[in-house]
PDB file of C-alpha atoms in Angstrom:
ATOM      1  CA  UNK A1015      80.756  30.840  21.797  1.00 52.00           C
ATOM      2  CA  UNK A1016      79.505  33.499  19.276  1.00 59.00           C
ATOM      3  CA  UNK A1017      75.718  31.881  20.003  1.00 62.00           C
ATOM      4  CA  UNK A1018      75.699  32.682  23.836  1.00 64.00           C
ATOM      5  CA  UNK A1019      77.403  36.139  23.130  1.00 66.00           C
ATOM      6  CA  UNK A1020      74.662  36.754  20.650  1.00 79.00           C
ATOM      7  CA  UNK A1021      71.941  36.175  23.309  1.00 83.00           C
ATOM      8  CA  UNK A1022      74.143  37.692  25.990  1.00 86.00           C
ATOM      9  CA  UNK A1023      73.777  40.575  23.938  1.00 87.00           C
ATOM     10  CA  UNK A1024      70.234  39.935  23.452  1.00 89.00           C
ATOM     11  CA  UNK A1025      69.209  39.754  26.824  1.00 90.00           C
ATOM     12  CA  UNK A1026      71.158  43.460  27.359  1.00 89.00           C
ATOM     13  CA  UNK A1027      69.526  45.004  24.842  1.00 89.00           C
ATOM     14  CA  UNK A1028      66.026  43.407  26.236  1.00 92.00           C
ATOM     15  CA  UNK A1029      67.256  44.665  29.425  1.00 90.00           C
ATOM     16  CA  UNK A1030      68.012  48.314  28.201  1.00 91.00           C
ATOM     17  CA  UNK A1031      64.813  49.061  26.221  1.00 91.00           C
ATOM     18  CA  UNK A1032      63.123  47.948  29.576  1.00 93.00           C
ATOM     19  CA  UNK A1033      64.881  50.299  32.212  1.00 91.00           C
ATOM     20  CA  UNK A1034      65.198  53.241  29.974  1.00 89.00           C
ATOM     21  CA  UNK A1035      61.168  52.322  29.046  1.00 90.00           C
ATOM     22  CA  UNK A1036      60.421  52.494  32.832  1.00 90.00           C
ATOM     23  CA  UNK A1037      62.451  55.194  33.466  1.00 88.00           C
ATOM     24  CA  UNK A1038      60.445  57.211  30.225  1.00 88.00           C
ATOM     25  CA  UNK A1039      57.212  56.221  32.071  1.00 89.00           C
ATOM     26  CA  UNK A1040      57.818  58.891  35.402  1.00 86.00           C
ATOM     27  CA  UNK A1041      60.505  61.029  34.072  1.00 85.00           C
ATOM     28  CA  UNK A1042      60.371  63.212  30.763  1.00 84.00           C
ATOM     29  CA  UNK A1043      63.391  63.280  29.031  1.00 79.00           C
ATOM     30  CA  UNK A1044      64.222  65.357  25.799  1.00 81.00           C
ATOM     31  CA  UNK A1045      63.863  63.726  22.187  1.00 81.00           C
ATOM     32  CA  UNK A1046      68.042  64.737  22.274  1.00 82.00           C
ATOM     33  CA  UNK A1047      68.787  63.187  25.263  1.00 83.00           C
ATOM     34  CA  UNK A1048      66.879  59.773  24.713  1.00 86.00           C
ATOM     35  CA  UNK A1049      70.036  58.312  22.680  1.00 88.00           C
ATOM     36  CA  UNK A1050      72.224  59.327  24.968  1.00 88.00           C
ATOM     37  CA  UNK A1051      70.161  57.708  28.028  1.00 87.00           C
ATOM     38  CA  UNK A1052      70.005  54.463  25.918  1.00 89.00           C
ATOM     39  CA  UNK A1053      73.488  53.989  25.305  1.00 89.00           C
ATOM     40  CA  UNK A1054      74.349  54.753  28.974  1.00 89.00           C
ATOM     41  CA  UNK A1055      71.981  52.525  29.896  1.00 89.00           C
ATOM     42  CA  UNK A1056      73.502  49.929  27.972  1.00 88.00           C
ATOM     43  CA  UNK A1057      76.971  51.001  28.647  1.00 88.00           C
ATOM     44  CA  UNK A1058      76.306  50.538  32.149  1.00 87.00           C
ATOM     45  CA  UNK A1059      74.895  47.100  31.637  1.00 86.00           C
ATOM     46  CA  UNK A1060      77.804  46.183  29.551  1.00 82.00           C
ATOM     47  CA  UNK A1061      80.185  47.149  31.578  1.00 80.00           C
ATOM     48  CA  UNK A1062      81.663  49.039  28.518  1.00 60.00           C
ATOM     49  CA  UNK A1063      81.674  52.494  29.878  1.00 45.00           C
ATOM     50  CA  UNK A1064      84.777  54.283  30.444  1.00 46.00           C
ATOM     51  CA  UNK A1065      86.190  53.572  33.759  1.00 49.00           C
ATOM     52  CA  UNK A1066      88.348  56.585  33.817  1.00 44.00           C
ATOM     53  CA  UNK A1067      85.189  58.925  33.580  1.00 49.00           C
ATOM     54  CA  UNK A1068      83.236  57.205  35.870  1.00 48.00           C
ATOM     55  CA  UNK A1069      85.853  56.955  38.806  1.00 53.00           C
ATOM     56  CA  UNK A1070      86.733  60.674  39.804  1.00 53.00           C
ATOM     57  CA  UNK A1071      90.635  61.711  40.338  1.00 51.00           C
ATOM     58  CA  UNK A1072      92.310  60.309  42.752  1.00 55.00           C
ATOM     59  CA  UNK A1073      94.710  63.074  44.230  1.00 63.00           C
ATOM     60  CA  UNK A1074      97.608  62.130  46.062  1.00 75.00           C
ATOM     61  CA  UNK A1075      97.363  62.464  49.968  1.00 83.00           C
ATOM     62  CA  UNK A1076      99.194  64.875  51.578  1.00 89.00           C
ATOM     63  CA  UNK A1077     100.240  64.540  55.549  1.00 91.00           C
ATOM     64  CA  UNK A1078      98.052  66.536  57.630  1.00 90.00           C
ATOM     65  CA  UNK A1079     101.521  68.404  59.241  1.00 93.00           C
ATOM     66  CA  UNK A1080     105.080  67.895  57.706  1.00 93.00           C
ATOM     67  CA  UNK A1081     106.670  64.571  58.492  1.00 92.00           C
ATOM     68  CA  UNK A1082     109.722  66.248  60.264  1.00 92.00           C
ATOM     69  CA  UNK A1083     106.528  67.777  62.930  1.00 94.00           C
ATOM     70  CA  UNK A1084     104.923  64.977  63.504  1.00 94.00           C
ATOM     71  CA  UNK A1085     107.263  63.607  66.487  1.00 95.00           C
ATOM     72  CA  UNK A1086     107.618  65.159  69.791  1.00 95.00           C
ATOM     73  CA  UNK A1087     108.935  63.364  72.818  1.00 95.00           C
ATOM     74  CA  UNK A1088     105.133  64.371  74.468  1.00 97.00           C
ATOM     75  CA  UNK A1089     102.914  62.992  71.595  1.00 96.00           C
ATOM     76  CA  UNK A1090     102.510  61.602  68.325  1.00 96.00           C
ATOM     77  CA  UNK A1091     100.937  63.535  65.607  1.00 96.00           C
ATOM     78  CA  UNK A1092      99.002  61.081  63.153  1.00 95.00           C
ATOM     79  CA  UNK A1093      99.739  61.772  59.303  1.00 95.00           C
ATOM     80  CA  UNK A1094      95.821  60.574  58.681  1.00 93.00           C
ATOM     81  CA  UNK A1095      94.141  63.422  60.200  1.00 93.00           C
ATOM     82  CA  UNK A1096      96.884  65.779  62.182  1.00 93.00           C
ATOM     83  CA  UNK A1097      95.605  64.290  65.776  1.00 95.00           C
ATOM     84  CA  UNK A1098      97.959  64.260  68.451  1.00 96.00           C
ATOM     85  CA  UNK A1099      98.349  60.534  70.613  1.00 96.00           C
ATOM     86  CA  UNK A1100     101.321  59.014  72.777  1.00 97.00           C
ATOM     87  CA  UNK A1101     100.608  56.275  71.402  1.00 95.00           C
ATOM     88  CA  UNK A1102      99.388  56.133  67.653  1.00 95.00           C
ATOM     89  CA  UNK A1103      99.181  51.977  66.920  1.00 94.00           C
ATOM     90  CA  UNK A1104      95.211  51.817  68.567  1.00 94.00           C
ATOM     91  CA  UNK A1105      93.586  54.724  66.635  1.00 95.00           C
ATOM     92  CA  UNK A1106      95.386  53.727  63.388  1.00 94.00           C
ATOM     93  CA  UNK A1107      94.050  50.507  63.205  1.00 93.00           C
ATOM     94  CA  UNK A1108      90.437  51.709  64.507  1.00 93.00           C
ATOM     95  CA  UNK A1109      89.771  54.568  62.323  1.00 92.00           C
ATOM     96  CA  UNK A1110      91.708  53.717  59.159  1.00 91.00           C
ATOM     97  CA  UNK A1111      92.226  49.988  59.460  1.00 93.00           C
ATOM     98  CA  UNK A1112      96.251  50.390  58.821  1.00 93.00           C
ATOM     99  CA  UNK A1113      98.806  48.370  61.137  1.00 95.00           C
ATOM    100  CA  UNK A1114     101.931  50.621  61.574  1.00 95.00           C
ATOM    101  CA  UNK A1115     103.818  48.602  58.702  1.00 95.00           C
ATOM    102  CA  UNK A1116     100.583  49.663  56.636  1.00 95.00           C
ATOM    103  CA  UNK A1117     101.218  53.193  57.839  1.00 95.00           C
ATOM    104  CA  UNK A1118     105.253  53.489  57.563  1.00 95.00           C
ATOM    105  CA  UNK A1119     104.564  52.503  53.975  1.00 94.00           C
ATOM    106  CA  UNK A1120     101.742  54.569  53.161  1.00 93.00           C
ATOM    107  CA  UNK A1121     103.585  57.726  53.849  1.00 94.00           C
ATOM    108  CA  UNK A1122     107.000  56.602  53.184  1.00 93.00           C
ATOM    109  CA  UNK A1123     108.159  56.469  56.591  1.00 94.00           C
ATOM    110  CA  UNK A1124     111.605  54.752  57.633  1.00 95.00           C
ATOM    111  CA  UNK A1125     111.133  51.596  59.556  1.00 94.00           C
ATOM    112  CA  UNK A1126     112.155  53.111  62.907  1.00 95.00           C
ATOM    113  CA  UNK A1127     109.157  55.811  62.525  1.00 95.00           C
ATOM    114  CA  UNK A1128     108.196  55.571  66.163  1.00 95.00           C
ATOM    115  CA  UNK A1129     104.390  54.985  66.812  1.00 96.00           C
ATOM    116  CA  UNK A1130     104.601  56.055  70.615  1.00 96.00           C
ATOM    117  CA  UNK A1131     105.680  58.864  72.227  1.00 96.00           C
ATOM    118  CA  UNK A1132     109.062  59.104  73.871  1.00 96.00           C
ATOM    119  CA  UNK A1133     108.122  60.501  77.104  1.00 97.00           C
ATOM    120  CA  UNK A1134     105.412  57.933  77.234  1.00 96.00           C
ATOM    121  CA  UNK A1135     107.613  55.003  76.628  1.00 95.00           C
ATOM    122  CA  UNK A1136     109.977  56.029  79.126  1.00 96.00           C
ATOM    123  CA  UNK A1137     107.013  56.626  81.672  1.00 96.00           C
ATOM    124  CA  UNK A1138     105.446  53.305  80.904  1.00 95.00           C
ATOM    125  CA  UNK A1139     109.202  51.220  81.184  1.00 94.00           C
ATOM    126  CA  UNK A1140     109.773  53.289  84.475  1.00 94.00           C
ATOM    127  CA  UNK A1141     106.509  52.284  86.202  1.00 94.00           C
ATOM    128  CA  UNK A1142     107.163  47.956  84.903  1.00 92.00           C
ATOM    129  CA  UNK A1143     110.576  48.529  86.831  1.00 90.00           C
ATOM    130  CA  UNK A1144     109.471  49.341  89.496  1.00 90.00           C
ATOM    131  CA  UNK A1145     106.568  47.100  89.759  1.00 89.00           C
ATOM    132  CA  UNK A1146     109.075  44.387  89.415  1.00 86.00           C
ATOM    133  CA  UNK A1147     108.793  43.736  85.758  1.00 85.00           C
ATOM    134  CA  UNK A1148     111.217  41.647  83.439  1.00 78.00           C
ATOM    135  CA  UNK A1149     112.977  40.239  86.610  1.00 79.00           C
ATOM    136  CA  UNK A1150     113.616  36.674  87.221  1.00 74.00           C
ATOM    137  CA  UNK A1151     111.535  36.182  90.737  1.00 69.00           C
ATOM    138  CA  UNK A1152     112.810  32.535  91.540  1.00 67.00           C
ATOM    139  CA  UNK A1153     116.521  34.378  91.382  1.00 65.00           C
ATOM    140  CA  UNK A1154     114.394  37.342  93.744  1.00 64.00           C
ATOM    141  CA  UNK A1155     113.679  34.267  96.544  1.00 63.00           C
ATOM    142  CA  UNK A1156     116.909  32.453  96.041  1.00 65.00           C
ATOM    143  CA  UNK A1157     119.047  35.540  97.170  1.00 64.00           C
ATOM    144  CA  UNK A1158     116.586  36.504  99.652  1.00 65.00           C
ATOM    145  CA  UNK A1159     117.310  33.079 100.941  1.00 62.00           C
ATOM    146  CA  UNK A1160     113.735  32.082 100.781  1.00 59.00           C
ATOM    147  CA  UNK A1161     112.218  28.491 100.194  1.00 61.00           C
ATOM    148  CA  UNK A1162     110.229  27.899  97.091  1.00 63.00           C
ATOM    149  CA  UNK A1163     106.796  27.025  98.504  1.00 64.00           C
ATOM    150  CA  UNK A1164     106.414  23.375  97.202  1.00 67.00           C
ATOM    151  CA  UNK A1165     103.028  21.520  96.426  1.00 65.00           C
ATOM    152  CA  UNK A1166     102.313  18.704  98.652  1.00 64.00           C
ATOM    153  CA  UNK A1167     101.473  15.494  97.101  1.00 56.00           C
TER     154      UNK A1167
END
């Protein structure tokens, strides 16, 4: 164990005298700084640098209007970006890659967080009624007294 760490560390010190040596060879660097290039170099090769400094804060979203705004009964307003839809399932899932569940939980929403508009839904179930939608059409013919059209053999 200790002999392939030992060459493991070896082969990152090889490594690190020859980046920061190519590096030297187009780029002037200050006798003060050339410590502190080698043991990022080597930090970054070791993994060993601090992830905390490398990653930069994270801040907590915020909603792009206030949850309580973001329902109307005309349109939708998404959370994400403060766009207004009727129906808000498509562009999560094609600009942020979130499913509704995904989105509900994100932003702390209650399960019944509606992801289409109200006035839309009602438009859309009006127009399947009365295209004939949802009704049983064998029970249609029966009580119009009409003969199921049978295949021949």
């Amino acid at each position: 164990m200790s002999e392939s760490r030992s060459s493991n560390e070896e082969r990152k010190l090889e490594l690190t005298s020859r980046i920061v040596a190519a590096y030297l060879s187009r780029n002037v660097v200050a006798a003060g700084d050339l410590t502190n290039l080698i043991q990022q170099t080597y930090s970054s090769l070791s993994g060993t640098s601090s992830r905390h400094q490398a990653e930069p804060a994270v801040e907590e979203q915020r909603p792009a209007v206030p949850i309580k705004k973001s329902v109307t009964a005309d349109f939708i307003i998404c959370l994400e970006d403060g766009e207004k839809f009727k129906s808000l399932k498509r562009h999560l899932m094609a600009k942020y890659g979130l499913t509704p569940e995904q989105y509900r939980a994100k932003w702390a929403l209650p399960a019944d967080y509606p992801m289409i508009a109200t006035n839309y839904a009602q438009q859309r179930s009006e127009l399947a009624r009365a295209s004939g939608l949802g009704k049983n059409r064998r029970h249609q013919r029966e009580r119009r007294h009409l003969p199921l059209a049978r295949k021949s053999d």
